[in-house]
PDB file of C-alpha atoms in Angstrom:
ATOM      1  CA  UNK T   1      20.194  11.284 -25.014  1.00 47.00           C
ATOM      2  CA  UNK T   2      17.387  11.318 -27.739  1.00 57.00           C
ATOM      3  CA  UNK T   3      16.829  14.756 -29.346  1.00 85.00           C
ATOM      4  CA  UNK T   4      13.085  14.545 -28.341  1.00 92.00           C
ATOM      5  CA  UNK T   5      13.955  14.625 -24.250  1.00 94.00           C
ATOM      6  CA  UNK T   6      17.208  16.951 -24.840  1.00 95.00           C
ATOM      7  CA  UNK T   7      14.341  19.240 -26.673  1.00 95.00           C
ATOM      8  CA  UNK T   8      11.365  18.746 -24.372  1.00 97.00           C
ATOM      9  CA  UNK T   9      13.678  19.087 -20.943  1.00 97.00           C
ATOM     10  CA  UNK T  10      14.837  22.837 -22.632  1.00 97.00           C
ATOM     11  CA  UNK T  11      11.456  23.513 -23.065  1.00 97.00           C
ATOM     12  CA  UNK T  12      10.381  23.481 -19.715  1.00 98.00           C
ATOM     13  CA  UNK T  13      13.902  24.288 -18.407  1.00 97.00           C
ATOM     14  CA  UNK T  14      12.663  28.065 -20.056  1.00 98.00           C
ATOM     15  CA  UNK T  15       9.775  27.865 -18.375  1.00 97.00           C
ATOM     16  CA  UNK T  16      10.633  27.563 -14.961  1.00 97.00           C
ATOM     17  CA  UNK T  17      10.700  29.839 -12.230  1.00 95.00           C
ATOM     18  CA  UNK T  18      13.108  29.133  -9.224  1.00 90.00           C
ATOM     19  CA  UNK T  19      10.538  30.574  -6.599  1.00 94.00           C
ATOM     20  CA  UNK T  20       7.913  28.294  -7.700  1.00 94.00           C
ATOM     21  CA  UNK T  21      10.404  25.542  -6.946  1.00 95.00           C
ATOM     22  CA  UNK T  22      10.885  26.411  -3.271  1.00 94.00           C
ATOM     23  CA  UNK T  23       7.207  26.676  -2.762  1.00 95.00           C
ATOM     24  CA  UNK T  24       6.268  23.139  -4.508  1.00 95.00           C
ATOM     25  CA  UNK T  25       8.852  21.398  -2.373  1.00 94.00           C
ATOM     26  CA  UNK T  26       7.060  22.513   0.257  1.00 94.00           C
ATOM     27  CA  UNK T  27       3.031  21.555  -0.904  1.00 93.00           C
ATOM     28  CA  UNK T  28       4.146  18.331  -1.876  1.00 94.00           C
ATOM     29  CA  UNK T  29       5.967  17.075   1.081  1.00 94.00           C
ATOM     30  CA  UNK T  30       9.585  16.811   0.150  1.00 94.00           C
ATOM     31  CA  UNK T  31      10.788  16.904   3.507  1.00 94.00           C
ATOM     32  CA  UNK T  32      12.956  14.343   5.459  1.00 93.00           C
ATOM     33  CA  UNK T  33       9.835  11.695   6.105  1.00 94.00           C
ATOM     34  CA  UNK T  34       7.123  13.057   4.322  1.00 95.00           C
ATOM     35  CA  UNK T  35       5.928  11.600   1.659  1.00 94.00           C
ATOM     36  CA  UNK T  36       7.247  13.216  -1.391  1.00 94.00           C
ATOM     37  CA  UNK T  37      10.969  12.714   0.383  1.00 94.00           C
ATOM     38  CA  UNK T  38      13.597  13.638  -1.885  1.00 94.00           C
ATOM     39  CA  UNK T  39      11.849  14.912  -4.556  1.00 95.00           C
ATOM     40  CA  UNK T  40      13.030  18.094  -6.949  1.00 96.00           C
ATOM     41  CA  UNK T  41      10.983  20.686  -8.558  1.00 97.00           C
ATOM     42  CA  UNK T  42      11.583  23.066 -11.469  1.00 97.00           C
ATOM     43  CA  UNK T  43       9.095  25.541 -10.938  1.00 97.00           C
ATOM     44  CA  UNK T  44       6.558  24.842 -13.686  1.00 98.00           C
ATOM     45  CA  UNK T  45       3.153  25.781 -13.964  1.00 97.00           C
ATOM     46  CA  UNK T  46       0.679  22.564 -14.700  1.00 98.00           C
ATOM     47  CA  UNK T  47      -0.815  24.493 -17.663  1.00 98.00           C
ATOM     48  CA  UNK T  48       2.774  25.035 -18.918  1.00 98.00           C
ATOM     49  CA  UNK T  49       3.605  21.476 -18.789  1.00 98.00           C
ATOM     50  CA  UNK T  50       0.335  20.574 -20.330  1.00 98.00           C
ATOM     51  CA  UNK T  51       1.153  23.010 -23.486  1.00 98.00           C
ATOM     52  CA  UNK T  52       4.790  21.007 -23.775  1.00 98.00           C
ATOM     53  CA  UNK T  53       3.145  18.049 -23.437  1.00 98.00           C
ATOM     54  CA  UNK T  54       0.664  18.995 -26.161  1.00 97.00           C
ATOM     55  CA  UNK T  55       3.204  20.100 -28.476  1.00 97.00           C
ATOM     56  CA  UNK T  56       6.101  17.192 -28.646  1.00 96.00           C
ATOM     57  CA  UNK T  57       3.335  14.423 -28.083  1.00 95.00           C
ATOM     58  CA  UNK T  58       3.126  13.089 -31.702  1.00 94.00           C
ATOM     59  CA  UNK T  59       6.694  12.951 -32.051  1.00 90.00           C
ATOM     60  CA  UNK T  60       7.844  11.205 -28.959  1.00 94.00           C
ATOM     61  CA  UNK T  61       8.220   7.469 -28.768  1.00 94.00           C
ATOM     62  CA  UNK T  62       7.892   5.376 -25.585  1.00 96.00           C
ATOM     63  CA  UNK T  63      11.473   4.911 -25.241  1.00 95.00           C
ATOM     64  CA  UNK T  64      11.654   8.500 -24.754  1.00 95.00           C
ATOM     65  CA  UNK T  65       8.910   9.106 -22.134  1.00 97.00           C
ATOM     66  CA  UNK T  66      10.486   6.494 -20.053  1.00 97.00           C
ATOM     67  CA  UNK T  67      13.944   8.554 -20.659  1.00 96.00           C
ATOM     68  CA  UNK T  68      11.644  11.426 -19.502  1.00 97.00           C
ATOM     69  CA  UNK T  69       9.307   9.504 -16.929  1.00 97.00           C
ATOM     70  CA  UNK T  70      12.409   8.176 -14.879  1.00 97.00           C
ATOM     71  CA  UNK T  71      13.876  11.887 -14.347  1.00 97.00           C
ATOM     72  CA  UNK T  72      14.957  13.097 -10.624  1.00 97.00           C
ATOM     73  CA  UNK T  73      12.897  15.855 -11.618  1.00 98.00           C
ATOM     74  CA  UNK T  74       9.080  16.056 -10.896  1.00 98.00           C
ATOM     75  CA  UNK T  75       8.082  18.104 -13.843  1.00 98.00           C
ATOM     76  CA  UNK T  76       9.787  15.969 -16.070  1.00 98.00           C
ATOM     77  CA  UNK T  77       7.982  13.382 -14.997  1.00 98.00           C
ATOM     78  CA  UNK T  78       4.685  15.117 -14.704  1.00 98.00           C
ATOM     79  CA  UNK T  79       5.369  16.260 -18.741  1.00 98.00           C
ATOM     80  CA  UNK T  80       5.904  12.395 -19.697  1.00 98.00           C
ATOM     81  CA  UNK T  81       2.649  11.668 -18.357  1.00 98.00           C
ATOM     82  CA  UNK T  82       0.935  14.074 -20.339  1.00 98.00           C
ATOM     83  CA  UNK T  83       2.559  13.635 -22.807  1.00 98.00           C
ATOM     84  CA  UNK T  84       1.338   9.633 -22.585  1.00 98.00           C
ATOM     85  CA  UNK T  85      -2.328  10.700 -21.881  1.00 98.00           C
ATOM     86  CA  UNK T  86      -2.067  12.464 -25.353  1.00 98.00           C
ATOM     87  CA  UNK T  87      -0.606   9.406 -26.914  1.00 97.00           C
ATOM     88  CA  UNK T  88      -3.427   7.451 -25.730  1.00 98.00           C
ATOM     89  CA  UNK T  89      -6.506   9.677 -26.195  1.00 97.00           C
ATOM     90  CA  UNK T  90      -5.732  10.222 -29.532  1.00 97.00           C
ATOM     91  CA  UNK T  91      -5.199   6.272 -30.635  1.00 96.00           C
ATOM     92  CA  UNK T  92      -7.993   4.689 -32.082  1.00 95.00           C
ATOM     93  CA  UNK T  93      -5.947   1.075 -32.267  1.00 97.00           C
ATOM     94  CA  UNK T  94      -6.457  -1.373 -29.845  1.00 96.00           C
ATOM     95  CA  UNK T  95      -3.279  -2.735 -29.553  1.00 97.00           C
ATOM     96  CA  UNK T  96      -1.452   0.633 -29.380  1.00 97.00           C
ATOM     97  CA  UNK T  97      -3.708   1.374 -26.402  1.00 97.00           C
ATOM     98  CA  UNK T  98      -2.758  -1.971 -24.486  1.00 97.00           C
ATOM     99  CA  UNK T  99       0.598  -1.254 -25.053  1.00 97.00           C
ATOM    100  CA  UNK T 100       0.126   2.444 -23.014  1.00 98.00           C
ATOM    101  CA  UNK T 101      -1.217   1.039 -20.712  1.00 98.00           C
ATOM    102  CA  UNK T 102       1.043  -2.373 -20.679  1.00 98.00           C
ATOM    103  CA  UNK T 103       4.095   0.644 -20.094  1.00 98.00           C
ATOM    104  CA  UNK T 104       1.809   2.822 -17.279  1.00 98.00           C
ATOM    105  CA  UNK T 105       1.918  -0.513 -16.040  1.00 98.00           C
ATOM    106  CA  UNK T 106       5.709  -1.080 -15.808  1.00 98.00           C
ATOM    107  CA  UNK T 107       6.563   2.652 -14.462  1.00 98.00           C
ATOM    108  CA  UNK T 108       4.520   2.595 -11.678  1.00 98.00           C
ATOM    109  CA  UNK T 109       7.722   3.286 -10.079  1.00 97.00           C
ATOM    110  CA  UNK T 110       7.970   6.795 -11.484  1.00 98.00           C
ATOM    111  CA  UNK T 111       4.314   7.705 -10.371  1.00 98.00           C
ATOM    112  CA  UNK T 112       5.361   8.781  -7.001  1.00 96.00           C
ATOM    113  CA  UNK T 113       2.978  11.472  -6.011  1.00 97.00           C
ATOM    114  CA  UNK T 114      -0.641  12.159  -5.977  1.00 97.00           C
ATOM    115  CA  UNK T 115      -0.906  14.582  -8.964  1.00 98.00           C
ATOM    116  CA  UNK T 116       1.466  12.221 -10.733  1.00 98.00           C
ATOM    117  CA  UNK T 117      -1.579   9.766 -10.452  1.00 98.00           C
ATOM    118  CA  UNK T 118      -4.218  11.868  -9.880  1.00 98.00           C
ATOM    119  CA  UNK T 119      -3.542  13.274 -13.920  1.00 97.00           C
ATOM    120  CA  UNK T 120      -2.628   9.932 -15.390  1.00 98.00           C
ATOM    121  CA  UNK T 121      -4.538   6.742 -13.999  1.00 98.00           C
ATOM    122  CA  UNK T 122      -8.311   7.426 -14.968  1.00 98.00           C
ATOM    123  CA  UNK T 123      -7.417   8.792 -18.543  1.00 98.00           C
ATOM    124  CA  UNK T 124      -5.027   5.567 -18.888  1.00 98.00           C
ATOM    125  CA  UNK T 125      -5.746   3.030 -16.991  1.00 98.00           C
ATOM    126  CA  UNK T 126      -9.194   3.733 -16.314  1.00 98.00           C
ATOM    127  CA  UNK T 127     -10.083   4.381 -19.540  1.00 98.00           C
ATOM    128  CA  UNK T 128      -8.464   1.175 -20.572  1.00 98.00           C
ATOM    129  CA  UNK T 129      -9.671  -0.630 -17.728  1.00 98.00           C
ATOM    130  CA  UNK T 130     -13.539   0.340 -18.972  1.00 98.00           C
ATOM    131  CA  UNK T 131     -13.217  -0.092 -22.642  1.00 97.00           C
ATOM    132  CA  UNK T 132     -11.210  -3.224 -22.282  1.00 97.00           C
ATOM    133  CA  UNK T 133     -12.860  -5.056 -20.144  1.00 97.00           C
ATOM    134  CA  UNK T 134      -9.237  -5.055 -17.369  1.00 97.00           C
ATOM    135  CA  UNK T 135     -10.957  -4.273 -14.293  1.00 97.00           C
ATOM    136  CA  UNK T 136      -8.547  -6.734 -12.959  1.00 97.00           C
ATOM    137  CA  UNK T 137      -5.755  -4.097 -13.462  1.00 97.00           C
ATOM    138  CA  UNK T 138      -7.078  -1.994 -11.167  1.00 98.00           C
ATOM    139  CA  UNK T 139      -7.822  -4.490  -8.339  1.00 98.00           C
ATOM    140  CA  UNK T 140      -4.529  -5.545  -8.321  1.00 98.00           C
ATOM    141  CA  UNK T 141      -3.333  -1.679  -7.596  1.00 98.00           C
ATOM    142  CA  UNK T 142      -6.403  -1.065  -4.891  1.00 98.00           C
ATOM    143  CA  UNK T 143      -5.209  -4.119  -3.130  1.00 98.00           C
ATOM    144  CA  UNK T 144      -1.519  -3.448  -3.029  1.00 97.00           C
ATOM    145  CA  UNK T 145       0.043  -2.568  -0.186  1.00 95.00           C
ATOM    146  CA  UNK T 146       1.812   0.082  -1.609  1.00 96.00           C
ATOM    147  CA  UNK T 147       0.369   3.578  -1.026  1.00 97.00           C
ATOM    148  CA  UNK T 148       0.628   4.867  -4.805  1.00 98.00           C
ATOM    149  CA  UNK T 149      -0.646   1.845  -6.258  1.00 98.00           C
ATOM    150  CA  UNK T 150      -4.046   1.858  -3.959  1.00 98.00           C
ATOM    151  CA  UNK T 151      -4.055   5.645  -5.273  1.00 98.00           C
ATOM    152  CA  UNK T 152      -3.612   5.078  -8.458  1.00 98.00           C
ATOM    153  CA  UNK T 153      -6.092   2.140  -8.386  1.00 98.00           C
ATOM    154  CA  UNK T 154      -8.548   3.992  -6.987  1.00 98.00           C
ATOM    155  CA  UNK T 155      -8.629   7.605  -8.546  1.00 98.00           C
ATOM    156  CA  UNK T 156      -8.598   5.586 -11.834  1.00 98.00           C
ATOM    157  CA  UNK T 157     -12.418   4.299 -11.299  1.00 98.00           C
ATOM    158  CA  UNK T 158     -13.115   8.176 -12.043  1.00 98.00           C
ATOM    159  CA  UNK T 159     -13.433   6.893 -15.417  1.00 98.00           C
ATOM    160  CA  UNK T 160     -15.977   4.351 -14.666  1.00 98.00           C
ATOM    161  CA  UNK T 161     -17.986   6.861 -12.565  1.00 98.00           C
ATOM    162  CA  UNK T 162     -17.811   8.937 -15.394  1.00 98.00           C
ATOM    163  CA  UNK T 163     -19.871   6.026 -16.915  1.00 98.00           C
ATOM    164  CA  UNK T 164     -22.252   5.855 -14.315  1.00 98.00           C
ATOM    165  CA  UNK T 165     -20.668   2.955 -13.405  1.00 98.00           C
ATOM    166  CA  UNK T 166     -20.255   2.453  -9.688  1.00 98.00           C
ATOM    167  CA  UNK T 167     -19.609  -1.200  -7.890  1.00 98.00           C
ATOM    168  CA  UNK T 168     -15.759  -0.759  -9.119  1.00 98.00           C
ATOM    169  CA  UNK T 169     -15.317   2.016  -7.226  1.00 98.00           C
ATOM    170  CA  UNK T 170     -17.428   1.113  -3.939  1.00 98.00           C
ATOM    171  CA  UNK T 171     -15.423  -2.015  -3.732  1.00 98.00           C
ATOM    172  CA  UNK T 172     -11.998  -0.409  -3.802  1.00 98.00           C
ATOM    173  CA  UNK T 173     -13.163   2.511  -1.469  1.00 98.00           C
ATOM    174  CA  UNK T 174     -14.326  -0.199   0.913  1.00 98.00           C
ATOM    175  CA  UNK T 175     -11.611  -2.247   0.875  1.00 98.00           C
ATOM    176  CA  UNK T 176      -9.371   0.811   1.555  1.00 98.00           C
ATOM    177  CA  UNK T 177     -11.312   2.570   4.063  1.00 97.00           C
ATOM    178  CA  UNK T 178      -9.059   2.154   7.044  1.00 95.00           C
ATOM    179  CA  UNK T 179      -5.718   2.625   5.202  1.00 97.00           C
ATOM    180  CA  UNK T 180      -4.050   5.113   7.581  1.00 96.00           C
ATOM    181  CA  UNK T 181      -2.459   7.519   5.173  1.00 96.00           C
ATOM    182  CA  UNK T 182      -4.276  10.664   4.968  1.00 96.00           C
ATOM    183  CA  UNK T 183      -3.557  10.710   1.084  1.00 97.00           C
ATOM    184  CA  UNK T 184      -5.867   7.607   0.734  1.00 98.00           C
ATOM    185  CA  UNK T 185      -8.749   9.449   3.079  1.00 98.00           C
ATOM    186  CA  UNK T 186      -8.387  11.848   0.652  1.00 98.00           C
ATOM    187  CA  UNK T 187      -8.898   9.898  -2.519  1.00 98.00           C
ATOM    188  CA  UNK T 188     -11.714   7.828  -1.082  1.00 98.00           C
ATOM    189  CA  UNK T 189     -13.619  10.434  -0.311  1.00 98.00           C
ATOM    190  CA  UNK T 190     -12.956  11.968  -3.785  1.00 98.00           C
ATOM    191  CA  UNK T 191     -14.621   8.952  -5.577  1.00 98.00           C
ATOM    192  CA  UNK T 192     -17.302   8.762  -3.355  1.00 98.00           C
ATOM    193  CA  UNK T 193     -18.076  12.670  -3.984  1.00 98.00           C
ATOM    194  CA  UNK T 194     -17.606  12.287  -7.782  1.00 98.00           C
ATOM    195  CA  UNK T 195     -20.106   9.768  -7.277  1.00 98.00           C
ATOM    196  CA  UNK T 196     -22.856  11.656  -5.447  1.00 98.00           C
ATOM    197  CA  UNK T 197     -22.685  14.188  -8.188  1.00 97.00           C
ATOM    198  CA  UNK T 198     -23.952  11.030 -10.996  1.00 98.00           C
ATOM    199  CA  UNK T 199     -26.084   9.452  -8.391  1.00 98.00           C
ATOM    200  CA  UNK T 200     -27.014  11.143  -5.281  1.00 97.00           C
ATOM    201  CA  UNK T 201     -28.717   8.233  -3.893  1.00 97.00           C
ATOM    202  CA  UNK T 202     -26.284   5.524  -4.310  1.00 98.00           C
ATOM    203  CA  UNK T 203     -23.663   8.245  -2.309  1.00 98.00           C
ATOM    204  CA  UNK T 204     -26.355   8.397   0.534  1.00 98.00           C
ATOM    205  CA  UNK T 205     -26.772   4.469   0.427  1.00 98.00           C
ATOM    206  CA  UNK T 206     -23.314   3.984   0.789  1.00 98.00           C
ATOM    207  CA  UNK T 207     -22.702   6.894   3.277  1.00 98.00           C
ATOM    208  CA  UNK T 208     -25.867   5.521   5.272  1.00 97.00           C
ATOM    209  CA  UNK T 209     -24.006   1.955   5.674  1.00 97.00           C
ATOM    210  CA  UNK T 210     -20.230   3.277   6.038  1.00 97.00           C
ATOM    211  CA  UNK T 211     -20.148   7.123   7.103  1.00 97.00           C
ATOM    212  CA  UNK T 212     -19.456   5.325  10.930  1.00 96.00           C
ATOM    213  CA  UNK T 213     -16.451   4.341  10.193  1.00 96.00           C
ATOM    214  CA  UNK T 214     -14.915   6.744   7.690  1.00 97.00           C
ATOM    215  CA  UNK T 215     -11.474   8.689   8.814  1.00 97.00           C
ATOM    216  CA  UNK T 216     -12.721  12.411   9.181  1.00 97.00           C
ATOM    217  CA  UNK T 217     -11.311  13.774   6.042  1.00 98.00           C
ATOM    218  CA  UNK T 218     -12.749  10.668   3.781  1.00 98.00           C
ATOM    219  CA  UNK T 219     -16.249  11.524   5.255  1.00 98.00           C
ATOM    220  CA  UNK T 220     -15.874  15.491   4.936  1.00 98.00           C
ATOM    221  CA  UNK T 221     -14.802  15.116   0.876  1.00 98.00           C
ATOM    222  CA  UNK T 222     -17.604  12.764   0.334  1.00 98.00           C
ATOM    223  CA  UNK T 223     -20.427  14.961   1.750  1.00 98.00           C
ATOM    224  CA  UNK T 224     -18.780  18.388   0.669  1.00 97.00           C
ATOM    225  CA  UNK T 225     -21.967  18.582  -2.276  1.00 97.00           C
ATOM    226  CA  UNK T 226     -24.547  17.415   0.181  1.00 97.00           C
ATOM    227  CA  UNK T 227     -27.163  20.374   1.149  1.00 96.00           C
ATOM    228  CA  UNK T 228     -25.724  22.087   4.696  1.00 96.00           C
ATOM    229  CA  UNK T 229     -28.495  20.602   7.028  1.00 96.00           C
ATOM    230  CA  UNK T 230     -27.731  16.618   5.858  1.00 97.00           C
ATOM    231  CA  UNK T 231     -23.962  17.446   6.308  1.00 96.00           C
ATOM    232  CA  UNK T 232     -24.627  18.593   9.517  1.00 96.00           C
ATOM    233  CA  UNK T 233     -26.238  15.184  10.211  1.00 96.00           C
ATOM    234  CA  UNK T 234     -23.834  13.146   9.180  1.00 97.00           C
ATOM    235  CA  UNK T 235     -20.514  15.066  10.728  1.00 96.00           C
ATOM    236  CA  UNK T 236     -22.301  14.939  13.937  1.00 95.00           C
ATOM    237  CA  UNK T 237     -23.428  10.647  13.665  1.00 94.00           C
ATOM    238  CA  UNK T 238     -27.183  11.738  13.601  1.00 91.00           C
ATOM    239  CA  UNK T 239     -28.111   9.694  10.107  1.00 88.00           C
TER     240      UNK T 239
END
């Protein structure tokens, strides 16, 4: 084992807190059949992991995060990703950038719950996806049929919305927008709120032509902004 992981896990092995553990096994579905199955918890706080992450970035090579990445341990995992957002934010080469994003790419295995993609795919792949011209990338992830990878595909057009750029986004929301899992609902209906706060009108566009057939929960995150009356309108199919 590489000094780096030995000294990151002990980091965060000092930072957990056993009752924290209990009570993230239970938020993030680690039950027989749920969707986080399996899954083990330290009991770390997100900001702790963030300040680990912060500190041990510029010193950690990718061999190591994948040492860390493929742990049995969520945290661990969680840290590697931060610690691989770092690593890419702060690289100003090209090639070092594709190669982040060339090993998000190959771990998609170890990004096995929502805030595991949630905090990784728009500041990697999205970002890469944008500057790079790899929108391809992501359309191969939004039309998997592999629950994460849709997730991942899709929460990582935040980036592009970010750039007031939209038709990415629409395009992998539509394609998705009868996926059954509640999770995807979720993220669609994210996007398309993220959206509405750029450009209201191109949410109510899209809302006008879709809102129909939305799942419940997609169509109450996308209109959660909206003024009260108009989201009245809409829950009750009177657009």
């Amino acid at each position: 084992m590489d000094s780096a992981v030995t000294n990151i896990r002990e980091a965060l092995a000092a930072l957990a807190v056993p009752g924290k553990a209990v009570i993230s096994q239970k938020f993030f579905k680690t039950g027989k059949g749920e969707y986080g199955e399996g899954d083990i918890f330290l009991g770390i706080s997100v900001p702790d992991q963030r300040a680990v992450a912060k500190a041990f970035y510029p010193d950690v090579s990718l061999g190591e995060i994948s040492q860390l990445l493929s742990s049995e341990y969520h945290e661990h995992r969680l840290t590697a990703l931060f610690i691989l957002v770092n690593r890419f934010q702060k690289s100003k080469i090209p090639s070092e950038k594709e190669g982040i994003a060339n090993f998000y790419m190959s771990h998609l295995a170890y990004i096995n719950n929502w805030d595991l993609a949630d905090s990784s795919s728009y500041p990697i792949l999205g970002s890469y996806a944008y500057e790079y011209d790899r929108a391809d990338l992501l359309r191969t992830l939004a039309r998997s049929d592999h629950m994460w990878h849709k997730r991942i595909g899709v929460v990582a057009t935040l980036y592009f919305i970010r750039k007031h750029s939209f038709e990415l986004m629409k395009e992998f929301v539509t394609h998705n927008l009868k996926y059954p899992h509640d999770l995807m609902h979720k993220a669609n209906g994210w996007m398309l709120r993220e959206m509405g706060k750029k450009a209201p009108d191109e949410l109510i566009r899209y809302l006008d032509q879709y809102y129909l057939e939305m799942p419940r929960t997609c169509l109450r995150y996308a209109i959660e902004k909206l003024d009260e009356p108009l989201r009245q309108k809409y829950l009750k199919g009177k657009i």
